[in-house]
Amino acid sequence: MVTAEDVRRLARALPRTSEHLIRDHVKFRIGSIVYLALSPDESVLGFAFPKEERAALVKAEPEKFSLPGTSDMRYHWVHARMAALDEVELSELVNEAWRMCVPKRLAREQLGTPDEPLPPAPGLAQLRAAAEVFNSFPGVDRSWLKLRSETTPGLDLADPAHRTAMHRWLNSWGCRIRYARDGETDLLGEGLAAWWVRHAPLPDAALAELKDPAIGKMVAAYEELAALRIGGRTLGPTAAAKALFALRPQTAMPWDAAIATELYGTRDATAFARHLRMGRAWARSTLAESGLDEEGVVAELGRPEVPLAKVLDEYLYVVITHQG
């Protein structure tokens, strides 16, 4: 939980900010533009936020965010419950609200250059069309369903049988990781076991609800996993992203080389962080447009056997990898 003093400390550190008490509301302004406002009882924080994205934000975390009153709906504005925020989230909200209200040069000097805008989310019709393409592939879900059945209730890399099952599944997805011959050390299995000790438990929130600290943990796990040595090569960025999806299918959106290169130009940890943030934004948009929960929307799209993270990945595969 954060307090009004936390808001004040963060806001006062940002250039051109002034604090005002207006009709019992503490407000922080840039000139005449209000970018933060506390309710009289300091339980709710109003903050500048893009109008086109707020419905998805509120839909994703209704216990935390809410739309403003009718008179404020014309503004770029959202409300957050102070009791539901942590310090990392508050810092991000304050900084990005301030960034919206100051010159770009000043924002760059203070906060650095923001990521390029994320690609716009596909609509339900686009996702449904991609799902139809995927459903036309023979045995499209066979290897995935087999992996899930072999590792019920979930993959645990402390179990040698689960590590073997993941190895087979990665190869069924085109990773071409050599199997150990009789008498040889299972380099992948040993590497996965050691990596799992360092990174388990991984975040397990649904993609639409993934918070930035959890994204940080997933990215750290991805970076080490991609660099895992297995003989004369590393596991690599594609296999690492797919392995994280296998471990946390509700949380991690995978990619392949074509998707990562087209969207980000690289497959490093920074790019993977952007991929997860894009997946989060797309998942929120999909849920907001459909009005359904995740189970309902994947069923409505015709892909009930896979999570929303995979449906979004399949859309990217169809429009980038399959067509290109």
PDB file of C-alpha atoms in Angstrom:
ATOM      1  CA  MET A   1       0.000   0.000   0.000  1.00  0.00           C
ATOM      2  CA  VAL A   2       1.224   3.495  -0.832  1.00  0.00           C
ATOM      3  CA  THR A   3       0.412   6.828   0.795  1.00  0.00           C
ATOM      4  CA  ALA A   4      -0.146  10.447  -0.169  1.00  0.00           C
ATOM      5  CA  GLU A   5       3.402  11.163   0.990  1.00  0.00           C
ATOM      6  CA  ASP A   6       4.698   8.634  -1.537  1.00  0.00           C
ATOM      7  CA  VAL A   7       2.784  10.450  -4.276  1.00  0.00           C
ATOM      8  CA  ARG A   8       4.084  13.808  -3.068  1.00  0.00           C
ATOM      9  CA  ARG A   9       7.695  12.575  -2.939  1.00  0.00           C
ATOM     10  CA  LEU A  10       7.574  11.206  -6.488  1.00  0.00           C
ATOM     11  CA  ALA A  11       5.759  14.217  -7.953  1.00  0.00           C
ATOM     12  CA  ARG A  12       7.985  16.814  -6.323  1.00  0.00           C
ATOM     13  CA  ALA A  13      11.040  15.124  -7.837  1.00  0.00           C
ATOM     14  CA  LEU A  14       9.704  15.862 -11.337  1.00  0.00           C
ATOM     15  CA  PRO A  15      10.545  19.241 -12.898  1.00  0.00           C
ATOM     16  CA  ARG A  16       7.870  21.944 -13.279  1.00  0.00           C
ATOM     17  CA  THR A  17       5.519  20.217 -10.831  1.00  0.00           C
ATOM     18  CA  SER A  18       3.534  22.399  -8.444  1.00  0.00           C
ATOM     19  CA  GLU A  19       1.199  21.246  -5.672  1.00  0.00           C
ATOM     20  CA  HIS A  20      -2.196  22.825  -4.994  1.00  0.00           C
ATOM     21  CA  LEU A  21      -5.138  22.265  -2.654  1.00  0.00           C
ATOM     22  CA  ILE A  22      -8.345  22.750  -4.669  1.00  0.00           C
ATOM     23  CA  ARG A  23     -11.737  21.987  -3.100  1.00  0.00           C
ATOM     24  CA  ASP A  24     -10.126  19.602  -0.610  1.00  0.00           C
ATOM     25  CA  HIS A  25      -8.290  17.730  -3.403  1.00  0.00           C
ATOM     26  CA  VAL A  26      -4.491  17.764  -3.468  1.00  0.00           C
ATOM     27  CA  LYS A  27      -3.516  18.237  -7.106  1.00  0.00           C
ATOM     28  CA  PHE A  28      -0.175  18.238  -8.898  1.00  0.00           C
ATOM     29  CA  ARG A  29       0.091  20.371 -12.007  1.00  0.00           C
ATOM     30  CA  ILE A  30       2.375  21.307 -14.866  1.00  0.00           C
ATOM     31  CA  GLY A  31       1.363  24.915 -15.426  1.00  0.00           C
ATOM     32  CA  SER A  32      -2.419  24.713 -15.553  1.00  0.00           C
ATOM     33  CA  ILE A  33      -2.522  21.013 -16.495  1.00  0.00           C
ATOM     34  CA  VAL A  34      -3.378  18.603 -13.653  1.00  0.00           C
ATOM     35  CA  TYR A  35      -1.639  15.246 -14.000  1.00  0.00           C
ATOM     36  CA  LEU A  36      -2.261  13.815 -10.508  1.00  0.00           C
ATOM     37  CA  ALA A  37      -5.042  14.358  -7.983  1.00  0.00           C
ATOM     38  CA  LEU A  38      -5.800  12.778  -4.606  1.00  0.00           C
ATOM     39  CA  SER A  39      -9.323  12.391  -3.266  1.00  0.00           C
ATOM     40  CA  PRO A  40     -10.075  14.282  -0.029  1.00  0.00           C
ATOM     41  CA  ASP A  41      -9.635  11.097   2.041  1.00  0.00           C
ATOM     42  CA  GLU A  42      -6.457  10.225   0.042  1.00  0.00           C
ATOM     43  CA  SER A  43      -7.819   6.795  -0.829  1.00  0.00           C
ATOM     44  CA  VAL A  44      -8.032   7.356  -4.598  1.00  0.00           C
ATOM     45  CA  LEU A  45      -5.425   8.687  -7.009  1.00  0.00           C
ATOM     46  CA  GLY A  46      -6.527  10.236 -10.282  1.00  0.00           C
ATOM     47  CA  PHE A  47      -3.810  10.327 -12.938  1.00  0.00           C
ATOM     48  CA  ALA A  48      -3.296  11.243 -16.582  1.00  0.00           C
ATOM     49  CA  PHE A  49      -3.628   8.200 -18.821  1.00  0.00           C
ATOM     50  CA  PRO A  50      -4.411   7.743 -22.548  1.00  0.00           C
ATOM     51  CA  LYS A  51      -8.167   7.616 -23.131  1.00  0.00           C
ATOM     52  CA  GLU A  52      -7.860   4.953 -25.824  1.00  0.00           C
ATOM     53  CA  GLU A  53      -6.165   2.522 -23.430  1.00  0.00           C
ATOM     54  CA  ARG A  54      -8.076   3.036 -20.195  1.00  0.00           C
ATOM     55  CA  ALA A  55     -11.013   0.682 -20.872  1.00  0.00           C
ATOM     56  CA  ALA A  56      -8.585  -2.210 -21.261  1.00  0.00           C
ATOM     57  CA  LEU A  57      -6.698  -1.167 -18.115  1.00  0.00           C
ATOM     58  CA  VAL A  58      -9.869  -1.075 -16.011  1.00  0.00           C
ATOM     59  CA  LYS A  59     -11.143  -4.331 -17.497  1.00  0.00           C
ATOM     60  CA  ALA A  60      -7.888  -6.096 -16.671  1.00  0.00           C
ATOM     61  CA  GLU A  61      -7.683  -4.968 -13.025  1.00  0.00           C
ATOM     62  CA  PRO A  62     -11.077  -3.657 -11.882  1.00  0.00           C
ATOM     63  CA  GLU A  63     -10.124  -4.092  -8.233  1.00  0.00           C
ATOM     64  CA  LYS A  64      -7.339  -1.557  -8.758  1.00  0.00           C
ATOM     65  CA  PHE A  65      -8.441   0.857 -11.510  1.00  0.00           C
ATOM     66  CA  SER A  66     -11.731   2.576 -12.335  1.00  0.00           C
ATOM     67  CA  LEU A  67     -13.048   5.061 -14.856  1.00  0.00           C
ATOM     68  CA  PRO A  68     -13.431   8.689 -13.796  1.00  0.00           C
ATOM     69  CA  GLY A  69     -16.783  10.380 -13.262  1.00  0.00           C
ATOM     70  CA  THR A  70     -18.906  11.353 -16.247  1.00  0.00           C
ATOM     71  CA  SER A  71     -17.643  14.942 -16.249  1.00  0.00           C
ATOM     72  CA  ASP A  72     -14.016  13.759 -16.508  1.00  0.00           C
ATOM     73  CA  MET A  73     -14.495  11.103 -19.190  1.00  0.00           C
ATOM     74  CA  ARG A  74     -13.532  13.625 -21.882  1.00  0.00           C
ATOM     75  CA  TYR A  75     -10.066  13.894 -20.345  1.00  0.00           C
ATOM     76  CA  HIS A  76      -7.124  11.514 -20.420  1.00  0.00           C
ATOM     77  CA  TRP A  77      -7.851  10.354 -16.875  1.00  0.00           C
ATOM     78  CA  VAL A  78      -8.173   7.184 -14.747  1.00  0.00           C
ATOM     79  CA  HIS A  79      -8.588   6.457 -11.029  1.00  0.00           C
ATOM     80  CA  ALA A  80      -6.584   3.993  -8.919  1.00  0.00           C
ATOM     81  CA  ARG A  81      -7.216   2.716  -5.404  1.00  0.00           C
ATOM     82  CA  MET A  82      -4.195   3.694  -3.319  1.00  0.00           C
ATOM     83  CA  ALA A  83      -4.526   0.571  -1.151  1.00  0.00           C
ATOM     84  CA  ALA A  84      -4.103  -1.648  -4.234  1.00  0.00           C
ATOM     85  CA  LEU A  85      -0.879  -0.034  -5.506  1.00  0.00           C
ATOM     86  CA  ASP A  86       2.701  -0.875  -4.606  1.00  0.00           C
ATOM     87  CA  GLU A  87       5.626   1.534  -4.822  1.00  0.00           C
ATOM     88  CA  VAL A  88       6.850   0.274  -8.196  1.00  0.00           C
ATOM     89  CA  GLU A  89       3.415   0.664  -9.781  1.00  0.00           C
ATOM     90  CA  LEU A  90       2.933   4.095  -8.244  1.00  0.00           C
ATOM     91  CA  SER A  91       6.282   5.305  -9.574  1.00  0.00           C
ATOM     92  CA  GLU A  92       5.402   4.118 -13.070  1.00  0.00           C
ATOM     93  CA  LEU A  93       1.959   5.781 -12.985  1.00  0.00           C
ATOM     94  CA  VAL A  94       3.321   9.094 -11.698  1.00  0.00           C
ATOM     95  CA  ASN A  95       6.212   9.211 -14.165  1.00  0.00           C
ATOM     96  CA  GLU A  96       4.095   8.335 -17.190  1.00  0.00           C
ATOM     97  CA  ALA A  97       1.342  10.784 -16.205  1.00  0.00           C
ATOM     98  CA  TRP A  98       3.966  13.519 -15.920  1.00  0.00           C
ATOM     99  CA  ARG A  99       5.510  12.491 -19.252  1.00  0.00           C
ATOM    100  CA  MET A 100       2.148  13.102 -20.965  1.00  0.00           C
ATOM    101  CA  CYS A 101       2.099  16.747 -19.821  1.00  0.00           C
ATOM    102  CA  VAL A 102       5.625  18.027 -20.452  1.00  0.00           C
ATOM    103  CA  PRO A 103       7.682  18.644 -23.612  1.00  0.00           C
ATOM    104  CA  LYS A 104       9.247  15.519 -25.050  1.00  0.00           C
ATOM    105  CA  ARG A 105      12.743  16.932 -24.641  1.00  0.00           C
ATOM    106  CA  LEU A 106      12.249  17.456 -20.905  1.00  0.00           C
ATOM    107  CA  ALA A 107      10.726  13.986 -20.511  1.00  0.00           C
ATOM    108  CA  ARG A 108      13.719  12.421 -22.265  1.00  0.00           C
ATOM    109  CA  GLU A 109      16.171  14.323 -20.074  1.00  0.00           C
ATOM    110  CA  GLN A 110      14.390  13.319 -16.865  1.00  0.00           C
ATOM    111  CA  LEU A 111      13.180   9.779 -17.584  1.00  0.00           C
ATOM    112  CA  GLY A 112      15.094   8.710 -20.672  1.00  0.00           C
ATOM    113  CA  THR A 113      13.672   7.741 -24.026  1.00  0.00           C
ATOM    114  CA  PRO A 114      10.523   5.644 -23.720  1.00  0.00           C
ATOM    115  CA  ASP A 115      10.050   2.482 -25.686  1.00  0.00           C
ATOM    116  CA  GLU A 116       8.614   2.902 -29.150  1.00  0.00           C
ATOM    117  CA  PRO A 117       4.817   2.644 -29.119  1.00  0.00           C
ATOM    118  CA  LEU A 118       3.575  -0.922 -28.980  1.00  0.00           C
ATOM    119  CA  PRO A 119       1.863  -2.230 -32.106  1.00  0.00           C
ATOM    120  CA  PRO A 120      -1.929  -1.825 -31.946  1.00  0.00           C
ATOM    121  CA  ALA A 121      -3.806  -4.819 -30.603  1.00  0.00           C
ATOM    122  CA  PRO A 122      -5.597  -7.063 -33.111  1.00  0.00           C
ATOM    123  CA  GLY A 123      -9.376  -7.102 -32.910  1.00  0.00           C
ATOM    124  CA  LEU A 124     -11.470 -10.176 -32.261  1.00  0.00           C
ATOM    125  CA  ALA A 125     -12.142 -10.609 -35.976  1.00  0.00           C
ATOM    126  CA  GLN A 126      -8.400 -10.710 -36.725  1.00  0.00           C
ATOM    127  CA  LEU A 127      -7.756 -13.185 -33.930  1.00  0.00           C
ATOM    128  CA  ARG A 128     -10.625 -15.369 -35.117  1.00  0.00           C
ATOM    129  CA  ALA A 129      -9.251 -15.395 -38.664  1.00  0.00           C
ATOM    130  CA  ALA A 130      -5.797 -16.414 -37.399  1.00  0.00           C
ATOM    131  CA  ALA A 131      -7.362 -19.128 -35.246  1.00  0.00           C
ATOM    132  CA  GLU A 132      -9.078 -20.551 -38.326  1.00  0.00           C
ATOM    133  CA  VAL A 133      -5.719 -20.770 -40.074  1.00  0.00           C
ATOM    134  CA  PHE A 134      -4.163 -22.500 -37.082  1.00  0.00           C
ATOM    135  CA  ASN A 135      -7.036 -24.942 -36.748  1.00  0.00           C
ATOM    136  CA  SER A 136      -6.454 -25.992 -40.364  1.00  0.00           C
ATOM    137  CA  PHE A 137      -2.987 -27.346 -39.507  1.00  0.00           C
ATOM    138  CA  PRO A 138      -3.151 -31.152 -38.974  1.00  0.00           C
ATOM    139  CA  GLY A 139      -2.680 -32.165 -35.326  1.00  0.00           C
ATOM    140  CA  VAL A 140      -2.076 -28.565 -34.348  1.00  0.00           C
ATOM    141  CA  ASP A 141      -2.464 -29.110 -30.597  1.00  0.00           C
ATOM    142  CA  ARG A 142      -1.303 -32.728 -30.335  1.00  0.00           C
ATOM    143  CA  SER A 143       2.159 -32.122 -28.885  1.00  0.00           C
ATOM    144  CA  TRP A 144       0.880 -29.434 -26.513  1.00  0.00           C
ATOM    145  CA  LEU A 145      -1.884 -31.625 -25.115  1.00  0.00           C
ATOM    146  CA  LYS A 146       0.570 -34.486 -24.742  1.00  0.00           C
ATOM    147  CA  LEU A 147       2.970 -32.298 -22.754  1.00  0.00           C
ATOM    148  CA  ARG A 148       0.153 -31.137 -20.480  1.00  0.00           C
ATOM    149  CA  SER A 149      -1.034 -34.693 -19.853  1.00  0.00           C
ATOM    150  CA  GLU A 150       2.509 -35.885 -19.071  1.00  0.00           C
ATOM    151  CA  THR A 151       3.166 -33.066 -16.606  1.00  0.00           C
ATOM    152  CA  THR A 152      -0.170 -32.660 -14.812  1.00  0.00           C
ATOM    153  CA  PRO A 153      -0.879 -30.522 -12.830  1.00  0.00           C
ATOM    154  CA  GLY A 154       2.025 -28.456 -14.201  1.00  0.00           C
ATOM    155  CA  LEU A 155       5.615 -28.626 -15.384  1.00  0.00           C
ATOM    156  CA  ASP A 156       8.120 -29.033 -12.544  1.00  0.00           C
ATOM    157  CA  LEU A 157      11.711 -29.057 -13.759  1.00  0.00           C
ATOM    158  CA  ALA A 158      12.855 -30.652 -10.503  1.00  0.00           C
ATOM    159  CA  ASP A 159      11.326 -33.836 -11.962  1.00  0.00           C
ATOM    160  CA  PRO A 160      13.604 -35.577 -14.531  1.00  0.00           C
ATOM    161  CA  ALA A 161      10.567 -36.949 -16.373  1.00  0.00           C
ATOM    162  CA  HIS A 162       9.211 -33.433 -16.795  1.00  0.00           C
ATOM    163  CA  ARG A 163      12.550 -32.206 -18.133  1.00  0.00           C
ATOM    164  CA  THR A 164      12.505 -35.030 -20.682  1.00  0.00           C
ATOM    165  CA  ALA A 165       8.931 -34.189 -21.661  1.00  0.00           C
ATOM    166  CA  MET A 166       9.873 -30.544 -22.183  1.00  0.00           C
ATOM    167  CA  HIS A 167      12.861 -31.558 -24.328  1.00  0.00           C
ATOM    168  CA  ARG A 168      10.596 -33.628 -26.592  1.00  0.00           C
ATOM    169  CA  TRP A 169       8.030 -30.833 -26.790  1.00  0.00           C
ATOM    170  CA  LEU A 170      10.616 -28.171 -27.677  1.00  0.00           C
ATOM    171  CA  ASN A 171      11.884 -30.363 -30.481  1.00  0.00           C
ATOM    172  CA  SER A 172       8.326 -30.911 -31.718  1.00  0.00           C
ATOM    173  CA  TRP A 173       8.174 -27.108 -31.999  1.00  0.00           C
ATOM    174  CA  GLY A 174      11.261 -27.066 -34.212  1.00  0.00           C
ATOM    175  CA  CYS A 175      14.019 -26.364 -31.660  1.00  0.00           C
ATOM    176  CA  ARG A 176      16.253 -29.287 -32.758  1.00  0.00           C
ATOM    177  CA  ILE A 177      18.003 -29.870 -29.423  1.00  0.00           C
ATOM    178  CA  ARG A 178      20.173 -32.990 -29.509  1.00  0.00           C
ATOM    179  CA  TYR A 179      19.139 -35.894 -27.281  1.00  0.00           C
ATOM    180  CA  ALA A 180      21.810 -37.468 -25.076  1.00  0.00           C
ATOM    181  CA  ARG A 181      22.982 -40.890 -26.229  1.00  0.00           C
ATOM    182  CA  ASP A 182      23.301 -43.815 -23.840  1.00  0.00           C
ATOM    183  CA  GLY A 183      26.052 -43.084 -21.345  1.00  0.00           C
ATOM    184  CA  GLU A 184      26.193 -39.366 -22.180  1.00  0.00           C
ATOM    185  CA  THR A 185      25.378 -36.548 -19.785  1.00  0.00           C
ATOM    186  CA  ASP A 186      21.985 -34.974 -20.412  1.00  0.00           C
ATOM    187  CA  LEU A 187      23.263 -31.406 -20.763  1.00  0.00           C
ATOM    188  CA  LEU A 188      19.855 -29.863 -21.313  1.00  0.00           C
ATOM    189  CA  GLY A 189      18.317 -31.738 -18.392  1.00  0.00           C
ATOM    190  CA  GLU A 190      21.103 -30.788 -16.002  1.00  0.00           C
ATOM    191  CA  GLY A 191      21.078 -27.194 -17.174  1.00  0.00           C
ATOM    192  CA  LEU A 192      17.306 -26.899 -16.771  1.00  0.00           C
ATOM    193  CA  ALA A 193      17.448 -28.395 -13.285  1.00  0.00           C
ATOM    194  CA  ALA A 194      20.093 -25.901 -12.143  1.00  0.00           C
ATOM    195  CA  TRP A 195      18.265 -22.993 -13.780  1.00  0.00           C
ATOM    196  CA  TRP A 196      15.009 -24.026 -12.087  1.00  0.00           C
ATOM    197  CA  VAL A 197      16.642 -23.902  -8.654  1.00  0.00           C
ATOM    198  CA  ARG A 198      17.608 -20.282  -9.263  1.00  0.00           C
ATOM    199  CA  HIS A 199      14.350 -19.057 -10.809  1.00  0.00           C
ATOM    200  CA  ALA A 200      11.469 -21.104  -9.368  1.00  0.00           C
ATOM    201  CA  PRO A 201       8.802 -20.202  -8.606  1.00  0.00           C
ATOM    202  CA  LEU A 202       8.147 -18.126 -11.698  1.00  0.00           C
ATOM    203  CA  PRO A 203       5.308 -15.568 -11.759  1.00  0.00           C
ATOM    204  CA  ASP A 204       2.009 -17.236 -12.585  1.00  0.00           C
ATOM    205  CA  ALA A 205      -0.416 -14.334 -13.106  1.00  0.00           C
ATOM    206  CA  ALA A 206      -2.538 -14.282 -16.244  1.00  0.00           C
ATOM    207  CA  LEU A 207      -0.879 -12.268 -19.014  1.00  0.00           C
ATOM    208  CA  ALA A 208      -3.444  -9.450 -18.781  1.00  0.00           C
ATOM    209  CA  GLU A 209      -2.733  -9.082 -15.050  1.00  0.00           C
ATOM    210  CA  LEU A 210       1.061  -9.315 -15.227  1.00  0.00           C
ATOM    211  CA  LYS A 211       2.740  -6.561 -13.225  1.00  0.00           C
ATOM    212  CA  ASP A 212       6.036  -4.915 -14.109  1.00  0.00           C
ATOM    213  CA  PRO A 213       8.039  -6.552 -11.264  1.00  0.00           C
ATOM    214  CA  ALA A 214       6.814  -9.953 -12.471  1.00  0.00           C
ATOM    215  CA  ILE A 215       7.825  -9.067 -16.026  1.00  0.00           C
ATOM    216  CA  GLY A 216      11.278  -8.252 -14.629  1.00  0.00           C
ATOM    217  CA  LYS A 217      11.505 -11.726 -13.073  1.00  0.00           C
ATOM    218  CA  MET A 218      10.396 -13.401 -16.283  1.00  0.00           C
ATOM    219  CA  VAL A 219      12.935 -11.421 -18.301  1.00  0.00           C
ATOM    220  CA  ALA A 220      15.784 -12.337 -15.929  1.00  0.00           C
ATOM    221  CA  ALA A 221      14.766 -15.988 -16.213  1.00  0.00           C
ATOM    222  CA  TYR A 222      14.585 -15.696 -20.012  1.00  0.00           C
ATOM    223  CA  GLU A 223      18.000 -14.087 -20.320  1.00  0.00           C
ATOM    224  CA  GLU A 224      19.747 -16.814 -18.334  1.00  0.00           C
ATOM    225  CA  LEU A 225      17.786 -19.591 -20.016  1.00  0.00           C
ATOM    226  CA  ALA A 226      18.599 -18.336 -23.523  1.00  0.00           C
ATOM    227  CA  ALA A 227      22.318 -18.341 -22.604  1.00  0.00           C
ATOM    228  CA  LEU A 228      22.202 -21.879 -21.138  1.00  0.00           C
ATOM    229  CA  ARG A 229      25.079 -23.900 -22.583  1.00  0.00           C
ATOM    230  CA  ILE A 230      24.151 -27.270 -24.095  1.00  0.00           C
ATOM    231  CA  GLY A 231      27.328 -28.560 -25.633  1.00  0.00           C
ATOM    232  CA  GLY A 232      28.700 -26.345 -28.369  1.00  0.00           C
ATOM    233  CA  ARG A 233      25.673 -24.064 -28.463  1.00  0.00           C
ATOM    234  CA  THR A 234      23.249 -22.191 -26.226  1.00  0.00           C
ATOM    235  CA  LEU A 235      19.589 -22.980 -25.813  1.00  0.00           C
ATOM    236  CA  GLY A 236      18.826 -19.728 -27.637  1.00  0.00           C
ATOM    237  CA  PRO A 237      16.108 -17.076 -27.519  1.00  0.00           C
ATOM    238  CA  THR A 238      13.362 -18.954 -29.367  1.00  0.00           C
ATOM    239  CA  ALA A 239      13.619 -22.110 -27.247  1.00  0.00           C
ATOM    240  CA  ALA A 240      13.903 -20.024 -24.059  1.00  0.00           C
ATOM    241  CA  ALA A 241      10.690 -18.132 -24.824  1.00  0.00           C
ATOM    242  CA  LYS A 242       8.888 -21.373 -25.678  1.00  0.00           C
ATOM    243  CA  ALA A 243      10.156 -23.058 -22.511  1.00  0.00           C
ATOM    244  CA  LEU A 244       8.840 -20.181 -20.395  1.00  0.00           C
ATOM    245  CA  PHE A 245       5.482 -20.530 -22.124  1.00  0.00           C
ATOM    246  CA  ALA A 246       5.427 -24.259 -21.339  1.00  0.00           C
ATOM    247  CA  LEU A 247       6.175 -23.496 -17.697  1.00  0.00           C
ATOM    248  CA  ARG A 248       3.717 -20.587 -17.393  1.00  0.00           C
ATOM    249  CA  PRO A 249       1.233 -20.854 -20.293  1.00  0.00           C
ATOM    250  CA  GLN A 250      -1.145 -18.249 -18.842  1.00  0.00           C
ATOM    251  CA  THR A 251       1.705 -15.785 -18.294  1.00  0.00           C
ATOM    252  CA  ALA A 252       4.374 -15.917 -21.024  1.00  0.00           C
ATOM    253  CA  MET A 253       3.737 -15.147 -24.691  1.00  0.00           C
ATOM    254  CA  PRO A 254       6.333 -16.985 -26.815  1.00  0.00           C
ATOM    255  CA  TRP A 255       7.887 -15.835 -30.073  1.00  0.00           C
ATOM    256  CA  ASP A 256       9.989 -17.150 -32.928  1.00  0.00           C
ATOM    257  CA  ALA A 257      12.903 -15.526 -34.755  1.00  0.00           C
ATOM    258  CA  ALA A 258      10.728 -14.005 -37.482  1.00  0.00           C
ATOM    259  CA  ILE A 259       8.293 -12.435 -35.006  1.00  0.00           C
ATOM    260  CA  ALA A 260      11.011 -11.009 -32.743  1.00  0.00           C
ATOM    261  CA  THR A 261      13.045  -9.634 -35.640  1.00  0.00           C
ATOM    262  CA  GLU A 262      10.028  -8.044 -37.330  1.00  0.00           C
ATOM    263  CA  LEU A 263       8.734  -6.396 -34.148  1.00  0.00           C
ATOM    264  CA  TYR A 264      11.939  -5.506 -32.287  1.00  0.00           C
ATOM    265  CA  GLY A 265      14.917  -6.117 -34.566  1.00  0.00           C
ATOM    266  CA  THR A 266      16.549  -8.284 -31.905  1.00  0.00           C
ATOM    267  CA  ARG A 267      15.828 -11.060 -29.401  1.00  0.00           C
ATOM    268  CA  ASP A 268      17.650  -9.798 -26.318  1.00  0.00           C
ATOM    269  CA  ALA A 269      16.208  -9.346 -22.826  1.00  0.00           C
ATOM    270  CA  THR A 270      14.995  -5.803 -23.544  1.00  0.00           C
ATOM    271  CA  ALA A 271      13.072  -7.042 -26.564  1.00  0.00           C
ATOM    272  CA  PHE A 272      11.533  -9.879 -24.560  1.00  0.00           C
ATOM    273  CA  ALA A 273      10.402  -7.389 -21.907  1.00  0.00           C
ATOM    274  CA  ARG A 274       8.704  -5.351 -24.642  1.00  0.00           C
ATOM    275  CA  HIS A 275       7.115  -8.545 -25.972  1.00  0.00           C
ATOM    276  CA  LEU A 276       5.570  -9.336 -22.594  1.00  0.00           C
ATOM    277  CA  ARG A 277       4.348  -5.763 -22.174  1.00  0.00           C
ATOM    278  CA  MET A 278       2.818  -5.903 -25.647  1.00  0.00           C
ATOM    279  CA  GLY A 279       1.198  -9.224 -24.800  1.00  0.00           C
ATOM    280  CA  ARG A 280      -0.229  -7.725 -21.617  1.00  0.00           C
ATOM    281  CA  ALA A 281      -1.680  -4.748 -23.512  1.00  0.00           C
ATOM    282  CA  TRP A 282      -3.103  -7.001 -26.235  1.00  0.00           C
ATOM    283  CA  ALA A 283      -4.613  -9.410 -23.707  1.00  0.00           C
ATOM    284  CA  ARG A 284      -6.300  -6.532 -21.885  1.00  0.00           C
ATOM    285  CA  SER A 285      -7.641  -5.152 -25.151  1.00  0.00           C
ATOM    286  CA  THR A 286      -8.990  -8.555 -26.195  1.00  0.00           C
ATOM    287  CA  LEU A 287     -10.742  -9.120 -22.887  1.00  0.00           C
ATOM    288  CA  ALA A 288     -12.181  -5.601 -22.915  1.00  0.00           C
ATOM    289  CA  GLU A 289     -13.530  -5.953 -26.467  1.00  0.00           C
ATOM    290  CA  SER A 290     -15.041  -9.395 -25.827  1.00  0.00           C
ATOM    291  CA  GLY A 291     -16.497  -8.719 -22.389  1.00  0.00           C
ATOM    292  CA  LEU A 292     -15.511 -12.302 -21.513  1.00  0.00           C
ATOM    293  CA  ASP A 293     -12.957 -13.870 -19.198  1.00  0.00           C
ATOM    294  CA  GLU A 294      -9.928 -15.627 -20.671  1.00  0.00           C
ATOM    295  CA  GLU A 295     -11.535 -19.063 -20.819  1.00  0.00           C
ATOM    296  CA  GLY A 296     -14.567 -17.603 -22.520  1.00  0.00           C
ATOM    297  CA  VAL A 297     -12.697 -15.595 -25.113  1.00  0.00           C
ATOM    298  CA  VAL A 298     -10.405 -18.426 -26.286  1.00  0.00           C
ATOM    299  CA  ALA A 299     -13.464 -20.673 -26.630  1.00  0.00           C
ATOM    300  CA  GLU A 300     -15.291 -17.957 -28.568  1.00  0.00           C
ATOM    301  CA  LEU A 301     -12.264 -17.600 -30.874  1.00  0.00           C
ATOM    302  CA  GLY A 302     -12.243 -21.332 -31.575  1.00  0.00           C
ATOM    303  CA  ARG A 303      -9.043 -22.210 -29.661  1.00  0.00           C
ATOM    304  CA  PRO A 304     -10.335 -23.606 -26.325  1.00  0.00           C
ATOM    305  CA  GLU A 305      -7.339 -25.903 -25.766  1.00  0.00           C
ATOM    306  CA  VAL A 306      -4.768 -23.102 -25.456  1.00  0.00           C
ATOM    307  CA  PRO A 307      -4.443 -19.962 -23.292  1.00  0.00           C
ATOM    308  CA  LEU A 308      -4.859 -16.414 -24.533  1.00  0.00           C
ATOM    309  CA  ALA A 309      -1.067 -15.882 -24.593  1.00  0.00           C
ATOM    310  CA  LYS A 310      -0.833 -18.631 -27.219  1.00  0.00           C
ATOM    311  CA  VAL A 311      -3.760 -17.283 -29.253  1.00  0.00           C
ATOM    312  CA  LEU A 312      -1.969 -13.930 -29.491  1.00  0.00           C
ATOM    313  CA  ASP A 313       1.259 -15.689 -30.485  1.00  0.00           C
ATOM    314  CA  GLU A 314      -0.640 -17.631 -33.140  1.00  0.00           C
ATOM    315  CA  TYR A 315      -1.941 -14.382 -34.606  1.00  0.00           C
ATOM    316  CA  LEU A 316       1.644 -13.103 -34.893  1.00  0.00           C
ATOM    317  CA  TYR A 317       2.754 -16.406 -36.425  1.00  0.00           C
ATOM    318  CA  VAL A 318       0.040 -16.212 -39.074  1.00  0.00           C
ATOM    319  CA  VAL A 319       0.600 -12.557 -40.042  1.00  0.00           C
ATOM    320  CA  ILE A 320       4.431 -12.552 -39.805  1.00  0.00           C
ATOM    321  CA  THR A 321       6.008 -16.029 -39.955  1.00  0.00           C
ATOM    322  CA  HIS A 322       3.445 -17.957 -42.012  1.00  0.00           C
ATOM    323  CA  GLN A 323       2.876 -15.202 -44.552  1.00  0.00           C
ATOM    324  CA  GLY A 324       6.507 -14.084 -44.762  1.00  0.00           C
TER     325      GLY A 324
END
